[in-house]
CSV table of C-alpha atoms in Angstrom, one decimal:
chain,number,residue,atom,x,y,z
M,1,ALA,CA,0.2,0.2,0.2
M,2,GLN,CA,1.2,3.8,-0.6
M,3,LYS,CA,2.2,5.4,2.1
M,4,ILE,CA,1.7,8.3,0.8
M,5,THR,CA,-1.3,9.5,-2.3
M,6,GLN,CA,-0.8,12.6,-4.2
M,7,THR,CA,-4.4,12.2,-6.6
M,8,GLN,CA,-3.5,16.0,-8.4
M,9,PRO,CA,-0.4,15.6,-11.1
M,10,GLY,CA,-1.6,18.7,-12.2
M,11,MET,CA,-2.7,21.9,-11.0
M,12,PHE,CA,-3.4,25.7,-12.6
M,13,VAL,CA,-4.0,28.8,-10.0
M,14,GLN,CA,-4.2,32.3,-11.4
M,15,GLU,CA,-1.5,34.3,-10.1
M,16,LYS,CA,-2.3,36.2,-6.2
M,17,GLU,CA,-4.8,33.3,-5.7
M,18,ALA,CA,-4.1,30.3,-3.5
M,19,VAL,CA,-4.4,27.1,-4.0
M,20,THR,CA,-4.5,23.9,-1.9
M,21,LEU,CA,-2.3,20.9,-2.7
M,22,ASP,CA,-3.6,17.4,-1.6
M,23,CYS,CA,-2.1,14.8,0.4
M,24,THR,CA,-2.8,11.5,2.0
M,25,TYR,CA,-1.1,9.0,3.8
M,26,ASP,CA,-1.6,6.0,5.7
M,27,THR,CA,0.6,4.4,9.0
M,28,SER,CA,0.4,2.8,11.7
M,29,ASP,CA,2.9,4.5,13.8
M,30,PRO,CA,1.2,6.7,16.1
M,31,SER,CA,4.6,9.0,15.8
M,32,TYR,CA,5.5,10.7,12.3
M,33,GLY,CA,5.8,13.8,10.6
M,34,LEU,CA,4.8,15.0,7.1
M,35,PHE,CA,6.8,17.5,5.5
M,36,TRP,CA,6.2,19.1,2.0
M,37,TYR,CA,9.4,19.8,-0.3
M,38,LYS,CA,9.5,21.7,-3.9
M,39,GLN,CA,11.4,20.8,-6.6
M,40,PRO,CA,11.7,23.9,-9.6
M,41,SER,CA,12.7,23.0,-12.6
M,42,SER,CA,16.5,23.4,-11.9
M,43,GLY,CA,15.8,19.9,-10.2
M,44,GLU,CA,16.9,20.9,-6.4
M,45,MET,CA,14.7,19.6,-3.2
M,46,ILE,CA,14.0,22.9,-1.4
M,47,PHE,CA,12.1,21.4,2.5
M,48,LEU,CA,8.6,24.0,3.0
M,49,ILE,CA,6.9,23.0,5.7
M,50,TYR,CA,6.4,20.4,8.7
M,51,GLN,CA,3.6,18.7,11.0
M,52,GLY,CA,4.2,16.6,13.7
M,53,SER,CA,1.6,14.0,14.3
M,54,TYR,CA,1.5,15.2,17.9
M,55,ASP,CA,1.2,19.3,16.7
M,56,GLN,CA,-2.1,21.0,18.3
M,57,GLN,CA,-1.9,23.3,16.0
M,58,ASN,CA,-1.4,23.4,11.4
M,59,ALA,CA,2.2,24.1,10.8
M,60,THR,CA,2.6,27.7,9.0
M,61,GLU,CA,5.8,29.3,7.1
M,62,GLY,CA,5.5,32.3,5.4
M,63,ARG,CA,2.4,31.9,2.6
M,64,TYR,CA,2.7,28.1,3.0
M,65,SER,CA,0.3,26.4,5.3
M,66,LEU,CA,-0.1,22.7,6.3
M,67,ASN,CA,-3.6,21.7,6.6
M,68,PHE,CA,-3.8,18.7,8.8
M,69,GLN,CA,-6.6,16.7,9.6
M,70,LYS,CA,-5.4,13.3,11.4
M,71,ALA,CA,-8.6,11.3,11.9
M,72,ARG,CA,-8.6,12.0,7.4
M,73,LYS,CA,-5.1,11.4,7.4
M,74,SER,CA,-5.1,14.6,5.4
M,75,ALA,CA,-1.9,16.8,5.2
M,76,ASN,CA,-2.9,19.7,2.4
M,77,LEU,CA,-0.2,21.8,1.4
M,78,VAL,CA,-1.8,25.5,1.5
M,79,ILE,CA,-0.1,28.2,-0.7
M,80,SER,CA,-1.5,31.4,-0.6
M,81,ALA,CA,-1.2,34.7,-2.7
M,82,SER,CA,0.8,32.6,-5.5
M,83,GLN,CA,4.0,33.8,-7.3
M,84,LEU,CA,5.0,32.6,-10.5
M,85,GLY,CA,8.2,31.4,-9.0
M,86,ASP,CA,5.9,29.1,-7.2
M,87,SER,CA,5.9,27.4,-10.7
M,88,ALA,CA,7.0,23.6,-9.8
M,89,MET,CA,6.9,20.0,-8.7
M,90,TYR,CA,5.3,19.6,-4.8
M,91,PHE,CA,6.0,16.9,-2.9
M,92,CYS,CA,4.0,15.3,0.3
M,93,ALA,CA,6.6,13.5,2.5
M,94,MET,CA,6.3,11.0,5.4
M,95,ARG,CA,8.3,10.1,8.4
M,96,GLU,CA,7.8,7.0,10.6
M,97,PHE,CA,9.5,7.5,13.8
M,98,ASN,CA,8.6,4.3,15.4
M,99,THR,CA,9.1,2.3,11.9
M,100,GLY,CA,12.4,3.0,10.5
M,101,ASN,CA,12.3,7.0,10.5
M,102,GLN,CA,13.0,6.8,7.1
M,103,PHE,CA,10.9,9.3,4.2
M,104,TYR,CA,8.2,8.2,1.9
M,105,PHE,CA,7.3,10.4,-1.0
M,106,GLY,CA,4.5,11.0,-2.7
M,107,THR,CA,4.7,11.1,-6.8
M,108,GLY,CA,4.2,14.4,-7.0
M,109,THR,CA,1.8,17.7,-8.0
M,110,SER,CA,3.5,19.8,-10.5
M,111,LEU,CA,1.8,23.4,-10.2
M,112,THR,CA,1.7,26.0,-12.4
M,113,VAL,CA,1.1,29.3,-11.7
M,114,ILE,CA,-1.2,31.4,-14.8
M,115,PRO,CA,0.1,35.4,-15.0
A,1,ASN,CA,27.9,25.7,3.7
A,2,ALA,CA,28.2,22.5,1.3
A,3,GLY,CA,25.7,20.4,2.7
A,4,VAL,CA,24.8,17.1,0.3
A,5,THR,CA,27.1,17.2,-2.2
A,6,GLN,CA,26.8,14.5,-5.1
A,7,THR,CA,28.8,13.4,-7.6
A,8,PRO,CA,28.9,13.2,-11.2
A,9,LYS,CA,25.8,15.6,-12.3
A,10,PHE,CA,25.4,13.8,-15.2
A,11,GLN,CA,26.2,10.1,-16.3
A,12,VAL,CA,25.9,7.7,-19.7
A,13,LEU,CA,26.7,4.8,-19.1
A,14,LYS,CA,26.6,1.4,-21.7
A,15,THR,CA,24.2,-1.4,-20.3
A,16,GLY,CA,26.2,-4.0,-18.2
A,17,GLN,CA,29.0,-1.1,-16.8
A,18,SER,CA,29.1,-0.8,-13.8
A,19,MET,CA,30.0,2.8,-12.0
A,20,THR,CA,29.6,4.7,-8.9
A,21,LEU,CA,27.6,7.7,-7.7
A,22,GLN,CA,29.2,9.5,-4.7
A,23,CYS,CA,27.5,11.4,-2.0
A,24,ALA,CA,29.0,12.9,0.7
A,25,GLN,CA,27.6,15.2,3.4
A,26,ASP,CA,29.0,17.7,5.8
A,27,MET,CA,26.5,17.6,8.7
A,28,ASN,CA,27.5,15.1,10.6
A,29,HIS,CA,24.0,13.1,10.2
A,30,GLU,CA,23.7,9.5,10.8
A,31,TYR,CA,21.0,8.8,8.3
A,32,MET,CA,21.9,8.5,4.7
A,33,SER,CA,19.4,7.5,1.5
A,34,TRP,CA,19.2,7.3,-2.2
A,35,TYR,CA,16.6,7.6,-4.2
A,36,ARG,CA,15.3,7.2,-7.4
A,37,GLN,CA,13.0,10.2,-9.4
A,38,ASP,CA,11.0,8.8,-12.4
A,39,PRO,CA,8.2,10.8,-14.2
A,40,GLY,CA,4.7,10.0,-11.9
A,41,MET,CA,6.6,7.3,-9.5
A,42,GLY,CA,8.1,10.3,-7.1
A,43,LEU,CA,11.2,9.6,-5.3
A,44,ARG,CA,11.3,5.6,-4.5
A,45,LEU,CA,13.9,4.9,-1.4
A,46,ILE,CA,16.7,2.8,-2.9
A,47,HIS,CA,18.8,2.1,0.2
A,48,TYR,CA,19.4,3.5,3.3
A,49,SER,CA,21.6,4.1,6.6
A,50,VAL,CA,21.1,4.5,9.6
A,51,GLY,CA,25.0,4.9,10.5
A,52,ALA,CA,28.2,4.0,9.4
A,53,GLY,CA,28.8,0.5,9.1
A,54,ILE,CA,24.8,-0.4,8.6
A,55,THR,CA,23.2,-0.3,5.5
A,56,ASP,CA,19.5,-1.7,3.9
A,57,GLN,CA,17.3,-2.4,1.9
A,58,GLY,CA,14.0,0.5,0.6
A,59,GLU,CA,11.5,0.3,-1.8
A,60,VAL,CA,13.8,-0.5,-5.1
A,61,PRO,CA,17.3,-2.2,-4.1
A,62,ASN,CA,17.4,-4.5,-7.1
A,63,GLY,CA,20.9,-3.7,-9.1
A,64,TYR,CA,22.6,-1.5,-6.6
A,65,ASN,CA,24.4,-1.8,-4.0
A,66,VAL,CA,25.9,0.3,-0.8
A,67,SER,CA,28.2,0.7,1.8
A,68,ARG,CA,29.0,3.6,4.7
A,69,SER,CA,32.4,2.8,5.7
A,70,THR,CA,32.5,6.7,7.3
A,71,THR,CA,29.9,9.0,8.3
A,72,GLU,CA,30.6,11.5,5.3
A,73,ASP,CA,30.4,9.3,2.3
A,74,PHE,CA,26.9,7.0,1.4
A,75,PRO,CA,28.6,5.6,-2.4
A,76,LEU,CA,25.8,3.9,-4.7
A,77,ARG,CA,26.9,1.2,-7.0
A,78,LEU,CA,25.8,0.5,-10.0
A,79,LEU,CA,27.0,-3.4,-11.1
A,80,SER,CA,25.8,-3.8,-14.0
A,81,ALA,CA,23.7,-1.1,-16.0
A,82,ALA,CA,20.3,-1.5,-16.8
A,83,PRO,CA,18.4,0.8,-19.3
A,84,SER,CA,15.4,0.4,-16.5
A,85,GLN,CA,18.2,2.6,-14.2
A,86,THR,CA,17.9,5.5,-16.5
A,87,SER,CA,16.4,7.9,-14.1
A,88,VAL,CA,17.5,10.8,-11.5
A,89,TYR,CA,18.9,9.9,-8.5
A,90,PHE,CA,18.9,11.8,-5.2
A,91,CYS,CA,21.4,11.1,-2.2
A,92,ALA,CA,20.1,12.7,1.0
A,93,SER,CA,21.0,12.9,4.2
A,94,SER,CA,19.3,13.7,8.0
A,95,SER,CA,19.5,13.4,11.6
A,96,PRO,CA,17.5,10.9,13.9
A,97,ASP,CA,15.5,14.0,15.5
A,98,ARG,CA,12.1,14.2,15.1
A,99,GLY,CA,10.5,17.5,13.1
A,100,THR,CA,13.9,17.4,11.6
A,101,GLU,CA,14.1,17.5,7.3
A,102,ALA,CA,16.0,15.6,5.1
A,103,PHE,CA,18.3,17.5,2.9
A,104,PHE,CA,19.2,16.8,-0.3
A,105,GLY,CA,21.8,16.4,-3.1
A,106,GLN,CA,22.0,18.3,-6.1
A,107,GLY,CA,21.2,15.1,-8.2
A,108,THR,CA,22.6,12.6,-10.7
A,109,ARG,CA,20.8,12.7,-14.4
A,110,LEU,CA,21.8,9.1,-15.1
A,111,THR,CA,21.6,7.4,-18.4
A,112,VAL,CA,21.9,3.7,-19.8
A,113,VAL,CA,21.9,3.5,-23.5
């Protein structure tokens, strides 16, 4: 079974609008972390935001926020006020702290910001 | 601020050739991993290490070998390259601490012809 599922292969958003990228996960480990990475066309992997399974508040980092719904096992990334530079591939990842402690990635969502 | 350094950045191999992708990190991270990235498949874990002398298989280990003789280095060996190993390879390192992210190298684009 897939540990991380990203069901949106491609998304488009108008500049200055908000966009939500979906991520669902599957784990039986009660202690885990969820991460989002950005991969621009240049290829590097850029860490964006982290949410721990025991965190009570949704994580925020500047224009990025993570909509964490534990019961639904979802960890959607919200990008507010989209910019042209946000056009990239976005990956959701999970780390199970009691089970190997490795990172598992989804298949990614390609985001295009339209001027 | 070197972080995670991968070499080479690009490589073309003929089927059956062997090669080693190099990965080094200067953050004293215990954990190191190798991933391959293929279109539509995301990043898949090949092998990982939780410390010097300790390695284990990930999701797609066949055709690859690793070793970890030092904390800093984690080379990935392709023993007999196949066209199915054409991919972009990423090395990553992290500490075992909760909440810490993985740090990635710049990637190696490998083509097997």
